[in-house]
Amino acid sequence: MILTLKTGAKKNEIEALTNKIKKLGFTPHISRGAVKAIIGVIGEGENKFKEIFESYDIVESATPIVKPYKLVSREFKKENSVIDIDGVKIGGKGVVVMAGPCSVDTKENLFTCAKAIKNSGAHILRGGAFKPRTSPYSFQGHGVAALKILAEAKKLTNLPVISEVMDTRQVEVVARYSDIVQVGARNSQNFDLLKELGQIKNPIMLKRGMANTIEEWLMSAEYIVSKGNRNVILCERGIRTFENSTRFTIDLNAIPVVKHLTHLPIIVDPSHGVGVRDYIPAIALAAIAAGADGIMVEVHPKPTEALSDGMQALLPVMFDKMMNDLRKVAVAVGRFA
Ligand code: PEP
Ligand code: MN
């Protein structure tokens, strides 16, 4: 249920209303828009209290939210959410580029990569520390040591960093070293992890599970937001289809659909979605043309030394060209990069 408040509603009146909401067993989520404040009444069976809510003077209207996800829906919040990471704004007019190696290997490689992507105009440095690998015999990531190298690269370049968390036991350490905490496709429906991430301050980038519908993906986002962390960035990274000439199939359709259904920003990861170096830039450009708020791409200065996903890492020179093209596409669709 969304309670739209009249302009000029006073603090004590809002407090009386939120106390009532809590007393009835629901959780109030207040969102202050440019003109009006609204309160999301979240729980089960709140619709039968519609008349009680409407009896409050400050309530202009009480509207049920029909979607299964509430707080992340456009019904709850009309304006796009813009997430600010040290001045890098995700979800605004600017298109944001996250780049870096699949996994952090050596300090030297990461520093070379970080400096190169920064020179080409990237905004955020990525680097895996805890790696979700299909095989238990594959490289599993350098863990905390990698997070520390990532933090050094941040100091060197001033780029905010993003790294993946796989387990509730890693949340504290990943959140300490990483500006944005990434949830990978394989953990997109790890609900206990999502609930935990709802209680930290860092923005969360939530990838779409490779077999999740958009609705399931938004329900996962709702898990995080309903626990109090509103800073969720969605990331389309390809879904499983019958096609096997690329690693997954990037669902470009998801971009306008997500923009319609939710106020959260959406990033596209063509690296994991496509999996073939030479095809990646084209899909990165297509994502921006279709309205994505940014992209995440894997870049490695020496792909043959990469400990994971070397075959899909762009060389810095390819990344640089992609950035030049991307700036033009961004401008063509009324944005900038
Ligand atoms: C990653 O970005 O490092 C990754 C493992 O991607 P995904 O979860 O999309 O497979
Ligand atoms: Mn990878």
XYZ file of C-alpha atoms and ligand atoms in Angstrom:
348
model
C 0.000 0.000 0.000
C 1.298 3.456 -0.876
C 0.201 6.365 1.264
C 0.723 9.640 -0.569
C 0.928 12.448 1.962
C -0.399 15.944 1.472
C 2.212 18.656 0.958
C 3.085 20.277 4.244
C 2.509 17.179 6.393
C 4.205 17.880 9.724
C 6.859 15.711 11.353
C 4.704 14.855 14.387
C 1.749 13.950 12.166
C 3.924 11.646 10.069
C 5.267 10.093 13.245
C 1.739 9.417 14.545
C 0.900 7.703 11.271
C 4.053 5.592 11.159
C 3.446 4.531 14.761
C -0.034 3.382 13.778
C 1.393 1.449 10.819
C 3.830 -0.316 13.138
C 1.097 -0.991 15.689
C -0.916 -2.747 13.002
C 2.082 -5.007 12.363
C 3.489 -3.415 9.183
C 6.769 -1.741 8.300
C 6.636 1.882 7.108
C 9.162 2.944 4.450
C 9.219 6.703 3.947
C 10.370 8.197 0.676
C 10.546 11.957 0.276
C 10.042 13.051 -3.322
C 10.680 16.510 -4.729
C 7.141 17.633 -3.900
C 5.469 15.022 -1.721
C 6.418 12.371 0.784
C 5.052 8.881 0.460
C 4.947 6.005 2.899
C 5.120 2.413 1.751
C 3.169 0.172 4.116
C 4.824 -3.194 3.770
C 3.542 -6.465 5.143
C 0.806 -8.950 4.452
C -2.859 -7.992 4.299
C -2.318 -4.235 4.593
C -5.036 -3.508 2.036
C -7.828 -4.190 4.520
C -6.680 -1.187 6.561
C -7.076 1.223 3.624
C -9.909 3.141 5.307
C -8.011 3.524 8.562
C -5.041 5.027 6.700
C -7.332 7.318 4.729
C -8.870 8.600 7.943
C -5.608 10.397 8.736
C -5.771 14.051 7.716
C -2.324 14.085 6.164
C -3.085 11.135 3.865
C -4.032 12.270 0.390
C -4.511 8.768 -1.022
C -3.977 5.131 -0.126
C -3.237 2.969 -3.160
C -2.558 -0.768 -3.116
C 0.641 -1.914 -4.891
C -0.391 -4.739 -7.164
C 3.097 -6.025 -8.012
C 4.629 -8.770 -5.840
C 7.654 -6.539 -5.296
C 6.763 -3.302 -3.583
C 9.623 -0.981 -2.600
C 11.566 -1.480 -5.829
C 8.522 -0.900 -8.018
C 7.857 2.230 -10.053
C 4.523 2.360 -8.308
C 6.316 3.026 -5.039
C 8.762 5.547 -6.479
C 8.270 7.328 -9.767
C 11.686 9.015 -10.107
C 14.783 7.031 -11.032
C 16.985 6.143 -8.073
C 20.438 7.636 -8.451
C 23.157 5.932 -6.445
C 26.164 8.030 -5.541
C 29.503 6.292 -5.012
C 32.137 8.868 -4.087
C 30.653 11.259 -6.646
C 30.098 8.619 -9.356
C 26.369 8.668 -9.963
C 24.674 5.509 -11.221
C 21.174 5.968 -12.625
C 21.501 9.617 -13.640
C 22.179 11.092 -17.054
C 25.782 9.897 -17.079
C 26.580 6.395 -18.238
C 28.864 4.575 -15.811
C 31.601 2.162 -16.855
C 32.990 -0.472 -14.500
C 36.044 -2.325 -15.764
C 38.862 -4.519 -14.555
C 40.003 -8.114 -14.416
C 37.707 -11.042 -13.690
C 39.887 -11.893 -10.705
C 42.702 -10.000 -9.043
C 45.953 -11.888 -9.751
C 49.148 -9.889 -9.242
C 49.475 -6.394 -7.855
C 51.386 -5.380 -10.974
C 48.687 -6.577 -13.375
C 45.923 -4.928 -11.371
C 47.755 -1.616 -11.133
C 48.506 -1.643 -14.885
C 44.887 -2.460 -15.595
C 43.506 0.158 -13.194
C 45.680 2.921 -14.661
C 44.758 1.929 -18.225
C 41.023 1.854 -17.668
C 41.155 5.133 -15.795
C 43.026 6.763 -18.695
C 40.342 5.522 -21.056
C 37.605 7.049 -18.919
C 36.264 4.197 -16.757
C 34.587 5.236 -13.512
C 34.803 2.145 -11.302
C 37.393 -0.634 -10.968
C 36.209 -4.231 -10.736
C 38.213 -7.190 -9.454
C 37.152 -10.561 -8.083
C 38.521 -11.753 -4.737
C 36.075 -14.554 -3.943
C 35.306 -16.319 -7.197
C 32.260 -18.490 -7.893
C 33.714 -21.170 -10.176
C 31.837 -24.002 -11.810
C 34.652 -26.415 -10.963
C 36.019 -26.814 -7.431
C 39.424 -27.412 -9.066
C 39.490 -23.992 -10.755
C 41.141 -20.954 -9.167
C 38.890 -19.774 -6.330
C 40.255 -16.228 -5.929
C 42.915 -14.747 -3.671
C 40.297 -13.748 -1.070
C 41.213 -11.037 1.434
C 44.693 -10.604 -0.110
C 42.967 -9.628 -3.365
C 40.685 -7.175 -1.579
C 43.745 -5.488 -0.113
C 45.354 -5.125 -3.558
C 42.086 -3.708 -4.834
C 42.111 -1.138 -2.025
C 45.677 -0.150 -3.000
C 44.599 0.254 -6.620
C 41.792 2.488 -5.419
C 44.307 4.692 -3.607
C 46.494 4.819 -6.688
C 43.743 5.786 -9.126
C 40.971 7.249 -6.977
C 38.532 4.874 -8.658
C 35.855 3.350 -6.412
C 35.976 -0.452 -6.454
C 33.502 -3.311 -6.759
C 34.012 -6.933 -5.710
C 31.818 -9.973 -5.273
C 30.586 -11.529 -2.054
C 29.562 -15.194 -2.123
C 28.636 -15.986 1.437
C 27.189 -14.297 4.531
C 30.520 -14.913 6.316
C 32.333 -12.711 3.771
C 29.972 -9.734 3.958
C 31.890 -7.801 6.612
C 35.280 -8.043 4.929
C 34.047 -7.409 1.373
C 32.026 -4.407 2.565
C 35.109 -3.042 4.355
C 37.329 -3.041 1.256
C 34.859 -2.639 -1.557
C 32.706 0.427 -2.287
C 30.068 -1.597 -4.118
C 29.345 -5.171 -3.096
C 28.496 -7.461 -6.004
C 26.103 -10.402 -5.848
C 26.880 -12.814 -8.666
C 24.410 -14.599 -10.909
C 24.809 -17.810 -8.930
C 23.840 -16.139 -5.667
C 21.043 -14.020 -7.007
C 18.507 -16.066 -5.042
C 20.614 -16.728 -1.956
C 17.996 -15.109 0.229
C 19.935 -15.233 3.490
C 22.825 -13.444 1.796
C 20.444 -10.841 0.346
C 18.886 -10.219 3.774
C 22.343 -9.703 5.247
C 23.252 -7.244 2.469
C 20.071 -5.338 3.230
C 21.614 -4.404 6.537
C 24.855 -2.848 5.329
C 25.466 0.634 3.980
C 27.374 -0.182 0.770
C 25.486 -0.098 -2.517
C 24.824 -3.607 -3.821
C 25.074 -4.630 -7.463
C 22.680 -7.531 -7.915
C 23.247 -9.661 -10.978
C 20.383 -11.482 -12.612
C 20.435 -15.218 -12.060
C 21.084 -17.018 -15.339
C 17.668 -18.710 -15.152
C 15.687 -15.984 -13.421
C 12.753 -14.102 -14.846
C 12.774 -10.337 -14.447
C 10.126 -10.682 -11.764
C 12.241 -13.138 -9.763
C 15.212 -10.809 -10.107
C 13.185 -7.863 -8.796
C 11.967 -10.005 -5.891
C 15.632 -10.582 -5.014
C 16.200 -6.826 -5.073
C 13.167 -6.440 -2.825
C 14.850 -8.715 -0.258
C 17.726 -6.245 0.017
C 15.653 -3.060 -0.019
C 13.062 -4.371 2.450
C 15.851 -4.871 4.998
C 16.789 -1.195 4.734
C 19.432 -0.885 2.014
C 17.891 1.123 -0.817
C 21.056 1.352 -2.877
C 20.612 -1.535 -5.255
C 21.957 -1.575 -8.816
C 20.640 -4.296 -11.115
C 22.976 -6.036 -13.557
C 21.860 -8.005 -16.606
C 24.605 -10.533 -17.385
C 22.941 -12.935 -19.804
C 20.527 -15.801 -19.419
C 20.586 -19.457 -20.475
C 19.072 -20.128 -23.850
C 19.525 -22.879 -26.475
C 22.159 -20.747 -28.232
C 25.698 -21.946 -27.640
C 27.874 -19.842 -29.924
C 28.176 -17.355 -27.075
C 28.490 -18.059 -23.352
C 24.997 -16.837 -22.400
C 22.442 -14.644 -24.182
C 22.303 -11.017 -23.100
C 18.665 -10.133 -22.629
C 18.597 -6.632 -24.055
C 14.799 -6.747 -23.763
C 15.269 -6.618 -20.023
C 16.563 -3.045 -20.164
C 13.333 -1.242 -21.158
C 11.266 -3.728 -19.157
C 13.285 -3.081 -15.998
C 13.169 0.676 -16.619
C 9.386 0.433 -16.799
C 8.931 -1.760 -13.727
C 11.446 -0.335 -11.279
C 13.188 2.887 -10.295
C 16.486 1.060 -9.721
C 19.393 1.598 -12.136
C 20.448 -1.162 -14.527
C 23.955 -2.042 -15.688
C 24.775 -4.593 -18.400
C 27.726 -7.005 -18.224
C 28.477 -8.097 -21.800
C 31.668 -9.923 -20.734
C 29.935 -12.798 -18.960
C 26.891 -12.590 -21.198
C 28.852 -12.960 -24.429
C 32.093 -14.618 -23.304
C 33.956 -13.957 -26.560
C 36.346 -10.995 -26.536
C 35.695 -9.780 -30.072
C 31.907 -9.658 -29.711
C 31.798 -7.809 -26.398
C 32.161 -4.141 -27.494
C 29.172 -4.371 -29.874
C 26.901 -5.553 -27.077
C 28.236 -2.923 -24.689
C 27.221 -0.238 -27.188
C 23.841 -1.871 -27.789
C 23.167 -1.880 -24.036
C 23.746 1.856 -23.806
C 21.637 2.480 -26.909
C 18.825 0.492 -25.284
C 18.882 2.649 -22.154
C 21.199 0.909 -19.699
C 22.750 3.132 -17.035
C 26.180 1.654 -17.584
C 28.224 -1.408 -18.334
C 30.659 -3.698 -16.572
C 33.431 -5.225 -18.680
C 36.415 -7.415 -17.988
C 39.781 -5.976 -19.025
C 43.230 -7.520 -18.518
C 46.609 -6.178 -19.673
C 47.891 -9.755 -20.174
C 44.931 -12.073 -20.710
C 47.217 -15.118 -20.948
C 48.236 -14.507 -17.323
C 44.624 -14.135 -16.117
C 43.602 -16.727 -13.535
C 40.001 -16.696 -14.739
C 38.094 -15.631 -17.860
C 41.186 -14.621 -19.858
C 39.394 -15.477 -23.116
C 36.809 -12.770 -22.607
C 39.074 -10.035 -21.213
C 39.402 -6.998 -23.460
C 42.929 -5.745 -23.988
C 43.330 -2.135 -22.801
C 43.569 -0.944 -26.423
C 40.232 -2.599 -27.241
C 38.694 -1.102 -24.136
C 39.940 2.328 -25.151
C 38.305 2.045 -28.572
C 35.096 0.779 -27.021
C 35.033 3.812 -24.700
C 35.380 6.182 -27.650
C 32.469 4.514 -29.425
C 30.445 4.347 -26.241
C 30.723 8.094 -25.693
C 29.226 8.680 -29.129
C 26.359 6.259 -28.524
C 25.673 7.827 -25.130
C 25.403 11.292 -26.684
C 23.157 9.925 -29.450
C 20.654 8.759 -26.829
C 20.770 11.938 -24.752
C 23.350 10.854 -22.203
C 27.078 11.167 -21.645
C 29.888 8.830 -20.595
C 31.790 -11.821 -12.205
O 31.343 -10.725 -12.538
O 32.936 -11.950 -11.774
C 30.967 -13.042 -12.340
C 31.341 -14.188 -11.798
O 29.858 -12.864 -13.070
P 28.479 -13.705 -13.036
O 28.053 -13.805 -11.606
O 27.580 -12.848 -13.857
O 28.750 -15.024 -13.673
Mn 34.671 -13.337 -15.030
